[in-house]
mmCIF file with all atom_site columns, C-alpha atoms in Angstrom:
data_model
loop_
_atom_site.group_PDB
_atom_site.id
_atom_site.type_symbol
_atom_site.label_atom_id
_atom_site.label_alt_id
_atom_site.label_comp_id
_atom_site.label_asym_id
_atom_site.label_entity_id
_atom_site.label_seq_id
_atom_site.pdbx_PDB_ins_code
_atom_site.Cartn_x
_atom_site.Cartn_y
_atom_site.Cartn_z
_atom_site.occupancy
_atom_site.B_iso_or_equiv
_atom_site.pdbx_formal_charge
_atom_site.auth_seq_id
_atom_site.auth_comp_id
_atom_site.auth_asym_id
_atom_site.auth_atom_id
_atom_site.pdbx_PDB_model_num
ATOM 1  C CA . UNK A 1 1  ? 0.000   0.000   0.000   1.00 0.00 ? 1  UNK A CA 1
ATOM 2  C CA . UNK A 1 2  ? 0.853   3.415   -0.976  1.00 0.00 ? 2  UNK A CA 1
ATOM 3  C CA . UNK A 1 3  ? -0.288  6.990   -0.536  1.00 0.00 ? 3  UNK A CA 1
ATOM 4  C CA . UNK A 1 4  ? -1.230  9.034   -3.474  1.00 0.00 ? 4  UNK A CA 1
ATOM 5  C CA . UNK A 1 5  ? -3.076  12.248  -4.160  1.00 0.00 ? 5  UNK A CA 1
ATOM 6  C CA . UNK A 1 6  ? -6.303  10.534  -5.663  1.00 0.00 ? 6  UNK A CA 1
ATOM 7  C CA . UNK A 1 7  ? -6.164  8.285   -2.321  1.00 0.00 ? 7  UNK A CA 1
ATOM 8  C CA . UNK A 1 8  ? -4.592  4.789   -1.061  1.00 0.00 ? 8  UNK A CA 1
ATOM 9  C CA . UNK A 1 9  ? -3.394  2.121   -3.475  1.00 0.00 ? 9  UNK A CA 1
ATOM 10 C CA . UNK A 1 10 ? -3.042  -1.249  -3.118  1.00 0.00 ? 10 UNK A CA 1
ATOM 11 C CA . UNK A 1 11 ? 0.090   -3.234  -4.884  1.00 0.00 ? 11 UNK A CA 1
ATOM 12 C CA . UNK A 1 12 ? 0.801   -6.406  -5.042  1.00 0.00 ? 12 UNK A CA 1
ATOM 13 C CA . UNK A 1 13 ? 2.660   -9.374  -7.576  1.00 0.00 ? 13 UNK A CA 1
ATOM 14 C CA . UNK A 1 14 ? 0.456   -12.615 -8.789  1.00 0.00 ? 14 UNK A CA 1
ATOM 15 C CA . UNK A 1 15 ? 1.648   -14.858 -10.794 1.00 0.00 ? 15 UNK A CA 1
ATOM 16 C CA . UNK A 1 16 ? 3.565   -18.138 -9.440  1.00 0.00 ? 16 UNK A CA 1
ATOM 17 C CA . UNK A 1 17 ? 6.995   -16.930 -7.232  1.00 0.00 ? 17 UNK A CA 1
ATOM 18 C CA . UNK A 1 18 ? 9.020   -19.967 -5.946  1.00 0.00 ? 18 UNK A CA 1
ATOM 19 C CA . UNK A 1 19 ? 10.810  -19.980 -2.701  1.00 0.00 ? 19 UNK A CA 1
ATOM 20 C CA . UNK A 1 20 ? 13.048  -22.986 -1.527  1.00 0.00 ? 20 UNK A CA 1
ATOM 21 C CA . UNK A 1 21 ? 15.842  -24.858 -2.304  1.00 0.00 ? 21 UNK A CA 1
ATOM 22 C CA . UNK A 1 22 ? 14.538  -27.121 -4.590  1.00 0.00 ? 22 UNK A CA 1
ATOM 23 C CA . UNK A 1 23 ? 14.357  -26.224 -8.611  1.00 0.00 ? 23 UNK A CA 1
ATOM 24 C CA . UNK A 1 24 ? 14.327  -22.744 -8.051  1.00 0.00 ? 24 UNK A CA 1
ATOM 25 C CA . UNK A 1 25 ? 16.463  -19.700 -6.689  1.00 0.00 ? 25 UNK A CA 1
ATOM 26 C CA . UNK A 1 26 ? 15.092  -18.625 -3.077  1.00 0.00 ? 26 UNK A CA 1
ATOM 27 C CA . UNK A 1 27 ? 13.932  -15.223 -2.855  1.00 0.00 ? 27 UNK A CA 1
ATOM 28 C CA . UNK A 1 28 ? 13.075  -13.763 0.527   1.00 0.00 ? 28 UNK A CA 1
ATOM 29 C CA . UNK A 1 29 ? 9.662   -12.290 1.104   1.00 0.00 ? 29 UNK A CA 1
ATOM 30 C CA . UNK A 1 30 ? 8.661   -9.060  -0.839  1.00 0.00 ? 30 UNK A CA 1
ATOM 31 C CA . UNK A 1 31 ? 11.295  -9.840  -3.351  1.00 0.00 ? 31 UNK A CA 1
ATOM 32 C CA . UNK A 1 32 ? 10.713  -7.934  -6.634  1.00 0.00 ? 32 UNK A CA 1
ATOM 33 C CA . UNK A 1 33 ? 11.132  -9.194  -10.264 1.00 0.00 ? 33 UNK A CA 1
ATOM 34 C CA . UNK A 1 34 ? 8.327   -12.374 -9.312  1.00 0.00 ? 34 UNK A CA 1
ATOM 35 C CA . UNK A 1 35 ? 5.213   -12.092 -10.739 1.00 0.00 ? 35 UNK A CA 1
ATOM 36 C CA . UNK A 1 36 ? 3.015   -9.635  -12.844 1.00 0.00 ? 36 UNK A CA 1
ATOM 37 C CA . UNK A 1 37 ? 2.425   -6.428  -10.540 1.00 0.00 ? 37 UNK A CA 1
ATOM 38 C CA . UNK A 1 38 ? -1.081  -5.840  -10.083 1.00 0.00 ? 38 UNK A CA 1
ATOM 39 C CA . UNK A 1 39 ? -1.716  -1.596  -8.608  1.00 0.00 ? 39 UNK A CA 1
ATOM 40 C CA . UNK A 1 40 ? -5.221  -0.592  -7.964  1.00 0.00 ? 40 UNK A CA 1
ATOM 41 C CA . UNK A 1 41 ? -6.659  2.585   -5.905  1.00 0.00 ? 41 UNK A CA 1
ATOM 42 C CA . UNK A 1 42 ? -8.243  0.521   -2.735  1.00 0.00 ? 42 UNK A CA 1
ATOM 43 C CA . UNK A 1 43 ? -11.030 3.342   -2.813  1.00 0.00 ? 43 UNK A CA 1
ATOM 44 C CA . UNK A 1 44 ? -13.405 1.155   -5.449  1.00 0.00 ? 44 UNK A CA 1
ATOM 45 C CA . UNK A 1 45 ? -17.288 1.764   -6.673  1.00 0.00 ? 45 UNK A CA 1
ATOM 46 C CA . UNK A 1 46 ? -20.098 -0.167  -7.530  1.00 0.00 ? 46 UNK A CA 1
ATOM 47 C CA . UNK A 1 47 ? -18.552 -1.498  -10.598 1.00 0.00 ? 47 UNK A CA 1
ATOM 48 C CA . UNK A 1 48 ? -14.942 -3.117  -8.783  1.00 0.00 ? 48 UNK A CA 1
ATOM 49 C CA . UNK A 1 49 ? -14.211 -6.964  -7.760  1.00 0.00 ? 49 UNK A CA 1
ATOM 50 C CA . UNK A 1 50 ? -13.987 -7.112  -4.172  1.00 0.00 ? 50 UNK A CA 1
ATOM 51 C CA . UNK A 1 51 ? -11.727 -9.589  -4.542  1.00 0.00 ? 51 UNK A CA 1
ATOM 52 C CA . UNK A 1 52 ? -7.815  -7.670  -4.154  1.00 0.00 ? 52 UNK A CA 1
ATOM 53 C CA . UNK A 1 53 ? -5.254  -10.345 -5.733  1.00 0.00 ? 53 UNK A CA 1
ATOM 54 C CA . UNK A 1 54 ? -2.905  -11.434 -2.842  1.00 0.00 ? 54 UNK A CA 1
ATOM 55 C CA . UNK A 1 55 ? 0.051   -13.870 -2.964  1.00 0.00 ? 55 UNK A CA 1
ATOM 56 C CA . UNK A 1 56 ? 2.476   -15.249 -0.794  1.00 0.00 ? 56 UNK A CA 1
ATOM 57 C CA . UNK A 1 57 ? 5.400   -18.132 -1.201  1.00 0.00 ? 57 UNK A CA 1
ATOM 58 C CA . UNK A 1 58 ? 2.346   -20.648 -0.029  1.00 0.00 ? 58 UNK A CA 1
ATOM 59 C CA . UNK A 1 59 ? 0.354   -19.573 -3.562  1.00 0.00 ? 59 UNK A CA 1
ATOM 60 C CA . UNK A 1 60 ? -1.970  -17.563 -4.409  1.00 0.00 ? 60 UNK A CA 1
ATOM 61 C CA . UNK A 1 61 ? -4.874  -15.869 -2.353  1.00 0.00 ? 61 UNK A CA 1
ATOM 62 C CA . UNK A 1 62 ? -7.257  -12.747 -2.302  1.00 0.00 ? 62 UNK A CA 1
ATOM 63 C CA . UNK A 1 63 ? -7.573  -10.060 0.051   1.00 0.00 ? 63 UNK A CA 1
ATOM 64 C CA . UNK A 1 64 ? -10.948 -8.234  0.287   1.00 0.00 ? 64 UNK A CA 1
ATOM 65 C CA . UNK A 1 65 ? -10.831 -4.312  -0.451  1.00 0.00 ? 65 UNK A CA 1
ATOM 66 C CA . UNK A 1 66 ? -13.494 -3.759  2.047   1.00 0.00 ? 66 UNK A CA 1
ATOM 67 C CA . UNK A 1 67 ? -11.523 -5.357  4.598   1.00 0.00 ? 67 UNK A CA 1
ATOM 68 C CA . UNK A 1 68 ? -8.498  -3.653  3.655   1.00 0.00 ? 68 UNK A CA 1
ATOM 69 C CA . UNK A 1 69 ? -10.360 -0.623  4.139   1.00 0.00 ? 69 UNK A CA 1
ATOM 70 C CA . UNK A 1 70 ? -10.845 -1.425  7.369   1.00 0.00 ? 70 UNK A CA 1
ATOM 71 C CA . UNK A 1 71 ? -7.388  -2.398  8.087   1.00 0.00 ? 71 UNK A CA 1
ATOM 72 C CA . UNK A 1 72 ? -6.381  1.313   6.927   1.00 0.00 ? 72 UNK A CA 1
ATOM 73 C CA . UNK A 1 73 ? -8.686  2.764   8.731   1.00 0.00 ? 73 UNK A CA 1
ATOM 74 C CA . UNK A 1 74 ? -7.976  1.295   12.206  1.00 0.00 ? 74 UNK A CA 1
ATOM 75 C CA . UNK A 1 75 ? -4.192  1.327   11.427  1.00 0.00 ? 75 UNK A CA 1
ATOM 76 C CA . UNK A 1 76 ? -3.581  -2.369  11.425  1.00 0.00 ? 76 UNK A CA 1
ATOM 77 C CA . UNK A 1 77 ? -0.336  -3.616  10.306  1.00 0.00 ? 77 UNK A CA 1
ATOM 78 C CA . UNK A 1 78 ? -1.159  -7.278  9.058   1.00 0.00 ? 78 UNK A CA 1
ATOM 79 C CA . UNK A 1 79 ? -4.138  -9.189  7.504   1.00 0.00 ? 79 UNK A CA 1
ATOM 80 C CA . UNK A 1 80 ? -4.350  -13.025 7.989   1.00 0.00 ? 80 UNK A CA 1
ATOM 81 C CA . UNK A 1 81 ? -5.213  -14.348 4.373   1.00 0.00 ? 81 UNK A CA 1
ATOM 82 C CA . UNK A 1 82 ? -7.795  -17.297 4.376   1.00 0.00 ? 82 UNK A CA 1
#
């Protein structure tokens, strides 16, 4: 997440991003040059997916924007993904 003048926006990579030891190079967390980004302002309308793209070394997930929202809002720090 990032500030901007139009408002907050949420940034992430999807794709597939190995990490271990195994056929591919380790990366640590938040390593760049993994995935397709994905950038979207987290303030959305009637017509916008709920559904946020999230991903993590353990695959691929979504984040909702409304609870992201809320995360912002109340200052949180961290979001378990389901």
């Amino acid at each position: 997440m990032f500030d901007t003048p139009a408002g907050p926006v949420y940034q992430s990579a999807t794709g597939g991003r190995a990490h271990g030891s195994r056929d591919f190079v380790d990366a640590a967390h938040g390593a760049h040059g993994h995935g397709t980004r994905f950038a979207d302002l987290l303030a959305g309308d009637g017509f916008v997916d709920d559904a946020l793209p999230a991903s993590c070394e353990c695959g691929p997930h979504t984040l909702s924007r409304v609870r992201l929202q809320q995360a912002v809002t109340n200052h949180e720090h961290k979001i378990q993904l389901p």
